[in-house]
């Protein structure tokens, strides 16, 4: 992003435009006094009023120069001080952003690996259960296998499994919320980044997917907890619960992959220093 204060002229123009109104009024008043003093001094020179007052004329000359220079110095120095503070804050924010992005990338990779293993386990058990509850001549194809695989699916949806799952997801949530807060800080400083909006949508999808997955696990666990050999009608409900559970995990895995892709795509932006805070007068 181009810097609107890359030249002296633009810096002075921005400094004057962003100066407080009271400071601009003060400058106009002082410059008016200085201009009157210049005119009177010119008249005094023309009429030779000074005579041998060389010291006095030097003092008056310095005062007039000071009257012209003081307001300009106040405006520009104040702007330069503000600019320096913003630059320091920008550097600190970029460093925090880079660290948060790196941490989120690691957490997303760890979570994705865990969910990938979970998908494989649930896929195997779901396929085994679907095969076991196949209806043949009005009854289950393999009642014993159906009961065994139902117990396995129930364990995969148990609350203890969710607690273990939460321990894996918690670091991702912490790192994601930290990056989310940094994006908010960047936007509050005036930088409208497409990455911030993109991450907000993605993060909301992940949070919604986590809530939905927990609800799916709870509903599936209740369905499988009834025990006994399932009837043909109940076998259909159990099969649907198992498939919904698998689809929920698949969706979460997809979002983790999108999060990893997002982190890798915006990494080069840091190297090019494209992330920068907007400055007053832009």
Coordinates of C-alpha atoms in Angstrom, one line a residue:
X1 CA 0.0 0.0 0.0
X2 CA 1.4 3.4 -1.0
X3 CA 2.5 5.8 1.7
X4 CA 0.7 9.1 1.3
X5 CA 3.4 10.8 3.4
X6 CA 6.4 9.7 1.2
X7 CA 7.3 13.3 0.3
X8 CA 8.0 16.5 2.3
X9 CA 5.2 18.3 0.6
X10 CA 2.6 15.6 1.3
X11 CA 3.8 15.4 4.9
X12 CA 3.4 19.2 5.4
X13 CA 0.0 19.1 3.7
X14 CA -1.2 16.2 5.8
X15 CA 0.2 17.8 9.0
X16 CA -1.8 21.0 8.3
X17 CA -5.0 19.2 7.3
X18 CA -4.9 17.0 10.5
X19 CA -3.8 19.8 12.9
X20 CA -6.4 20.6 15.6
X21 CA -8.6 23.7 14.7
X22 CA -7.3 25.6 17.7
X23 CA -3.7 25.2 16.5
X24 CA -4.6 26.4 13.0
X25 CA -6.4 29.5 14.5
X26 CA -3.3 30.1 16.7
X27 CA -1.1 29.9 13.6
X28 CA -3.3 32.4 11.6
X29 CA -3.2 34.8 14.5
X30 CA 0.6 34.6 15.0
X31 CA 1.3 34.9 11.3
X32 CA -1.0 38.0 11.1
X33 CA 1.0 39.6 13.9
X34 CA 4.3 38.6 12.2
X35 CA 3.0 40.0 8.9
X36 CA 2.1 43.3 10.5
X37 CA 5.5 43.4 12.2
X38 CA 7.2 42.9 8.9
X39 CA 5.3 45.7 7.3
X40 CA 6.1 48.1 10.2
X41 CA 9.7 47.1 10.1
X42 CA 9.9 47.7 6.4
X43 CA 8.4 51.2 6.9
X44 CA 10.9 51.8 9.7
X45 CA 13.8 50.8 7.4
X46 CA 12.5 53.1 4.7
X47 CA 12.3 56.1 7.0
X48 CA 15.5 55.2 8.8
X49 CA 13.8 55.0 12.2
X50 CA 16.3 52.6 13.6
X51 CA 19.3 54.8 13.6
X52 CA 22.1 53.1 15.5
X53 CA 19.9 50.5 17.1
X54 CA 21.5 47.5 15.5
X55 CA 21.0 45.2 18.6
X56 CA 17.3 46.1 18.8
X57 CA 16.8 45.5 15.1
X58 CA 18.4 42.1 15.4
X59 CA 16.1 41.2 18.3
X60 CA 13.0 42.3 16.4
X61 CA 14.2 40.4 13.3
X62 CA 14.6 37.2 15.4
X63 CA 11.2 37.7 17.0
X64 CA 9.5 38.1 13.6
X65 CA 11.2 35.0 12.3
X66 CA 10.1 33.1 15.4
X67 CA 6.5 34.2 14.9
X68 CA 6.6 32.7 11.4
X69 CA 8.4 29.6 12.4
X70 CA 6.7 28.7 15.7
X71 CA 3.3 27.7 14.4
X72 CA 4.8 25.7 11.5
X73 CA 7.1 23.9 13.9
X74 CA 4.2 23.1 16.3
X75 CA 2.1 21.6 13.4
X76 CA 4.9 19.7 11.7
X77 CA 6.7 18.4 14.9
X78 CA 3.3 17.3 16.3
X79 CA 2.6 15.4 13.1
X80 CA 6.1 13.9 13.0
X81 CA 5.7 12.7 16.6
X82 CA 2.4 11.2 15.8
X83 CA 3.8 9.5 12.7
X84 CA 6.7 8.0 14.7
X85 CA 4.2 6.6 17.3
X86 CA 2.1 5.1 14.5
X87 CA 5.2 3.6 12.9
X88 CA 6.3 2.0 16.1
X89 CA 2.8 0.6 16.7
X90 CA 2.7 -0.7 13.1
X91 CA 5.9 -2.6 13.6
X92 CA 4.8 -4.1 16.9
X93 CA 1.4 -5.0 15.4
X94 CA 3.0 -6.7 12.4
X95 CA 5.3 -8.7 14.7
X96 CA 2.3 -9.8 16.8
X97 CA 0.4 -10.6 13.6
X98 CA 3.2 -12.8 12.3
X99 CA 3.6 -14.6 15.6
X100 CA -0.2 -15.2 15.9
X101 CA -0.5 -16.4 12.3
X102 CA 2.4 -18.8 12.8
X103 CA 0.9 -20.2 15.9
X104 CA -2.5 -20.6 14.3
X105 CA -0.9 -22.4 11.4
X106 CA 0.6 -24.9 13.8
X107 CA -2.6 -25.4 15.7
X108 CA -4.7 -25.8 12.5
X109 CA -2.2 -28.5 11.3
X110 CA -2.4 -30.3 14.6
X111 CA -6.2 -30.2 14.7
X112 CA -6.4 -31.2 11.1
X113 CA -4.2 -34.3 11.7
X114 CA -6.3 -35.3 14.6
X115 CA -9.6 -34.8 12.8
X116 CA -8.2 -36.8 9.8
X117 CA -7.5 -39.7 12.0
X118 CA -10.9 -39.4 13.6
X119 CA -12.5 -39.4 10.2
X120 CA -10.8 -42.6 9.3
X121 CA -11.9 -44.3 12.5
X122 CA -15.5 -43.1 12.2
X123 CA -15.6 -44.0 8.5
X124 CA -14.4 -47.6 9.2
X125 CA -16.9 -48.1 12.1
X126 CA -19.7 -46.5 10.2
X127 CA -19.1 -48.7 7.1
X128 CA -19.0 -51.7 9.4
X129 CA -22.3 -50.8 11.0
X130 CA -24.0 -50.0 7.8
X131 CA -23.0 -53.4 6.5
X132 CA -24.2 -55.1 9.6
X133 CA -27.6 -53.5 9.7
X134 CA -28.3 -54.4 6.1
X135 CA -31.8 -55.9 6.0
X136 CA -32.1 -59.4 4.6
X137 CA -35.5 -61.1 4.5
X138 CA -37.0 -58.6 7.0
X139 CA -34.2 -58.9 9.5
X140 CA -30.6 -57.8 10.2
X141 CA -27.9 -59.4 8.1
X142 CA -25.6 -59.8 11.1
X143 CA -27.2 -58.9 14.4
X144 CA -24.1 -59.7 16.5
X145 CA -21.9 -57.5 14.3
X146 CA -24.6 -54.8 14.4
X147 CA -24.6 -54.7 18.2
X148 CA -20.8 -54.7 18.4
X149 CA -20.4 -51.9 15.8
X150 CA -23.2 -49.9 17.5
X151 CA -21.2 -50.0 20.8
X152 CA -18.2 -48.8 19.0
X153 CA -20.1 -45.9 17.4
X154 CA -21.6 -45.0 20.7
X155 CA -18.2 -44.8 22.3
X156 CA -17.1 -42.5 19.5
X157 CA -20.0 -40.1 20.4
X158 CA -19.5 -40.4 24.2
X159 CA -19.1 -37.3 26.3
X160 CA -15.6 -38.4 27.3
X161 CA -14.7 -38.5 23.6
X162 CA -15.9 -35.0 23.3
X163 CA -13.8 -33.9 26.3
X164 CA -10.7 -35.4 24.6
X165 CA -11.8 -33.7 21.4
X166 CA -12.2 -30.4 23.2
X167 CA -8.6 -30.6 24.5
X168 CA -7.4 -30.9 20.9
X169 CA -9.6 -28.1 19.6
X170 CA -9.0 -25.6 22.5
X171 CA -5.5 -24.5 21.3
X172 CA -6.9 -23.8 17.9
X173 CA -9.7 -21.7 19.4
X174 CA -7.3 -19.7 21.5
X175 CA -4.9 -19.0 18.6
X176 CA -7.8 -18.3 16.3
X177 CA -9.4 -15.8 18.7
X178 CA -6.0 -14.1 19.2
X179 CA -5.7 -13.6 15.4
X180 CA -9.3 -12.5 15.3
X181 CA -8.6 -9.8 17.9
X182 CA -5.5 -8.6 16.0
X183 CA -7.6 -8.3 12.8
X184 CA -10.0 -6.3 14.8
X185 CA -7.2 -4.0 16.0
X186 CA -6.0 -3.6 12.4
X187 CA -9.5 -2.6 11.2
X188 CA -9.9 -0.2 14.1
X189 CA -6.7 1.5 12.9
X190 CA -8.4 2.2 9.6
X191 CA -7.0 -0.7 7.4
X192 CA -9.9 -2.4 5.6
X193 CA -8.3 -5.8 4.8
X194 CA -10.1 -8.5 2.8
X195 CA -8.2 -11.0 4.9
X196 CA -10.0 -9.8 8.0
X197 CA -13.4 -10.3 6.5
X198 CA -12.4 -13.6 5.0
X199 CA -11.0 -14.9 8.3
X200 CA -14.1 -13.7 10.2
X201 CA -16.4 -15.7 7.9
X202 CA -14.2 -18.8 8.1
X203 CA -13.9 -18.6 11.9
X204 CA -17.6 -18.2 12.3
X205 CA -18.1 -21.3 10.1
X206 CA -15.6 -23.3 12.3
X207 CA -17.3 -22.2 15.5
X208 CA -20.7 -23.2 14.1
X209 CA -19.3 -26.5 12.9
X210 CA -18.0 -27.3 16.3
X211 CA -21.3 -26.5 17.9
X212 CA -23.2 -28.6 15.3
X213 CA -20.7 -31.5 15.8
X214 CA -21.2 -31.5 19.5
X215 CA -25.0 -31.6 19.1
X216 CA -24.7 -34.4 16.5
X217 CA -22.5 -36.4 18.9
X218 CA -25.0 -35.9 21.7
X219 CA -28.0 -36.9 19.6
X220 CA -26.2 -39.9 18.2
X221 CA -25.1 -41.1 21.6
X222 CA -28.6 -40.9 22.9
X223 CA -29.8 -43.0 19.9
X224 CA -27.2 -45.6 20.3
X225 CA -27.5 -45.8 24.1
X226 CA -30.8 -47.6 24.0
X227 CA -29.0 -50.9 23.6
X228 CA -30.3 -54.3 22.4
X229 CA -30.4 -55.7 19.0
X230 CA -31.9 -53.0 16.7
X231 CA -35.0 -53.7 14.8
X232 CA -35.3 -53.0 11.1
X233 CA -36.9 -49.6 11.7
X234 CA -34.5 -48.6 14.4
X235 CA -31.6 -49.8 12.3
X236 CA -32.5 -47.1 9.8
X237 CA -32.4 -44.4 12.5
X238 CA -29.1 -45.6 13.8
X239 CA -27.6 -45.7 10.3
X240 CA -28.8 -42.1 9.7
X241 CA -27.3 -41.0 13.0
X242 CA -24.0 -42.7 12.2
X243 CA -23.9 -41.0 8.7
X244 CA -24.7 -37.6 10.1
X245 CA -21.9 -38.0 12.6
X246 CA -19.5 -38.9 9.8
X247 CA -20.7 -36.0 7.7
X248 CA -20.2 -33.6 10.6
X249 CA -16.6 -34.6 11.1
X250 CA -16.0 -34.4 7.3
X251 CA -17.3 -30.8 7.3
X252 CA -15.0 -29.9 10.2
X253 CA -12.0 -31.5 8.4
X254 CA -12.9 -29.4 5.3
X255 CA -12.9 -26.2 7.4
X256 CA -9.6 -27.1 9.0
X257 CA -8.1 -27.5 5.5
X258 CA -9.6 -24.1 4.5
X259 CA -8.0 -22.6 7.6
X260 CA -4.6 -24.0 6.7
X261 CA -4.9 -22.8 3.1
X262 CA -5.9 -19.3 4.4
X263 CA -2.9 -19.1 6.6
X264 CA -0.5 -20.2 3.9
X265 CA -2.0 -17.8 1.4
X266 CA -1.5 -14.7 3.5
X267 CA 2.0 -15.6 4.7
X268 CA 3.6 -14.0 1.6
X269 CA 1.8 -10.7 2.4
X270 CA 4.0 -10.4 5.5
X271 CA 7.2 -10.8 3.5
X272 CA 6.2 -8.1 1.1
X273 CA 5.2 -5.8 4.1
X274 CA 1.8 -5.3 2.5
X275 CA 0.1 -5.3 5.9
X276 CA 0.3 -1.7 7.0
X277 CA -1.8 0.6 9.1
X278 CA -3.5 3.6 7.5
X279 CA -2.2 7.0 8.6
X280 CA -4.1 10.2 9.1
X281 CA -4.7 12.2 6.0
X282 CA -4.8 9.1 3.8

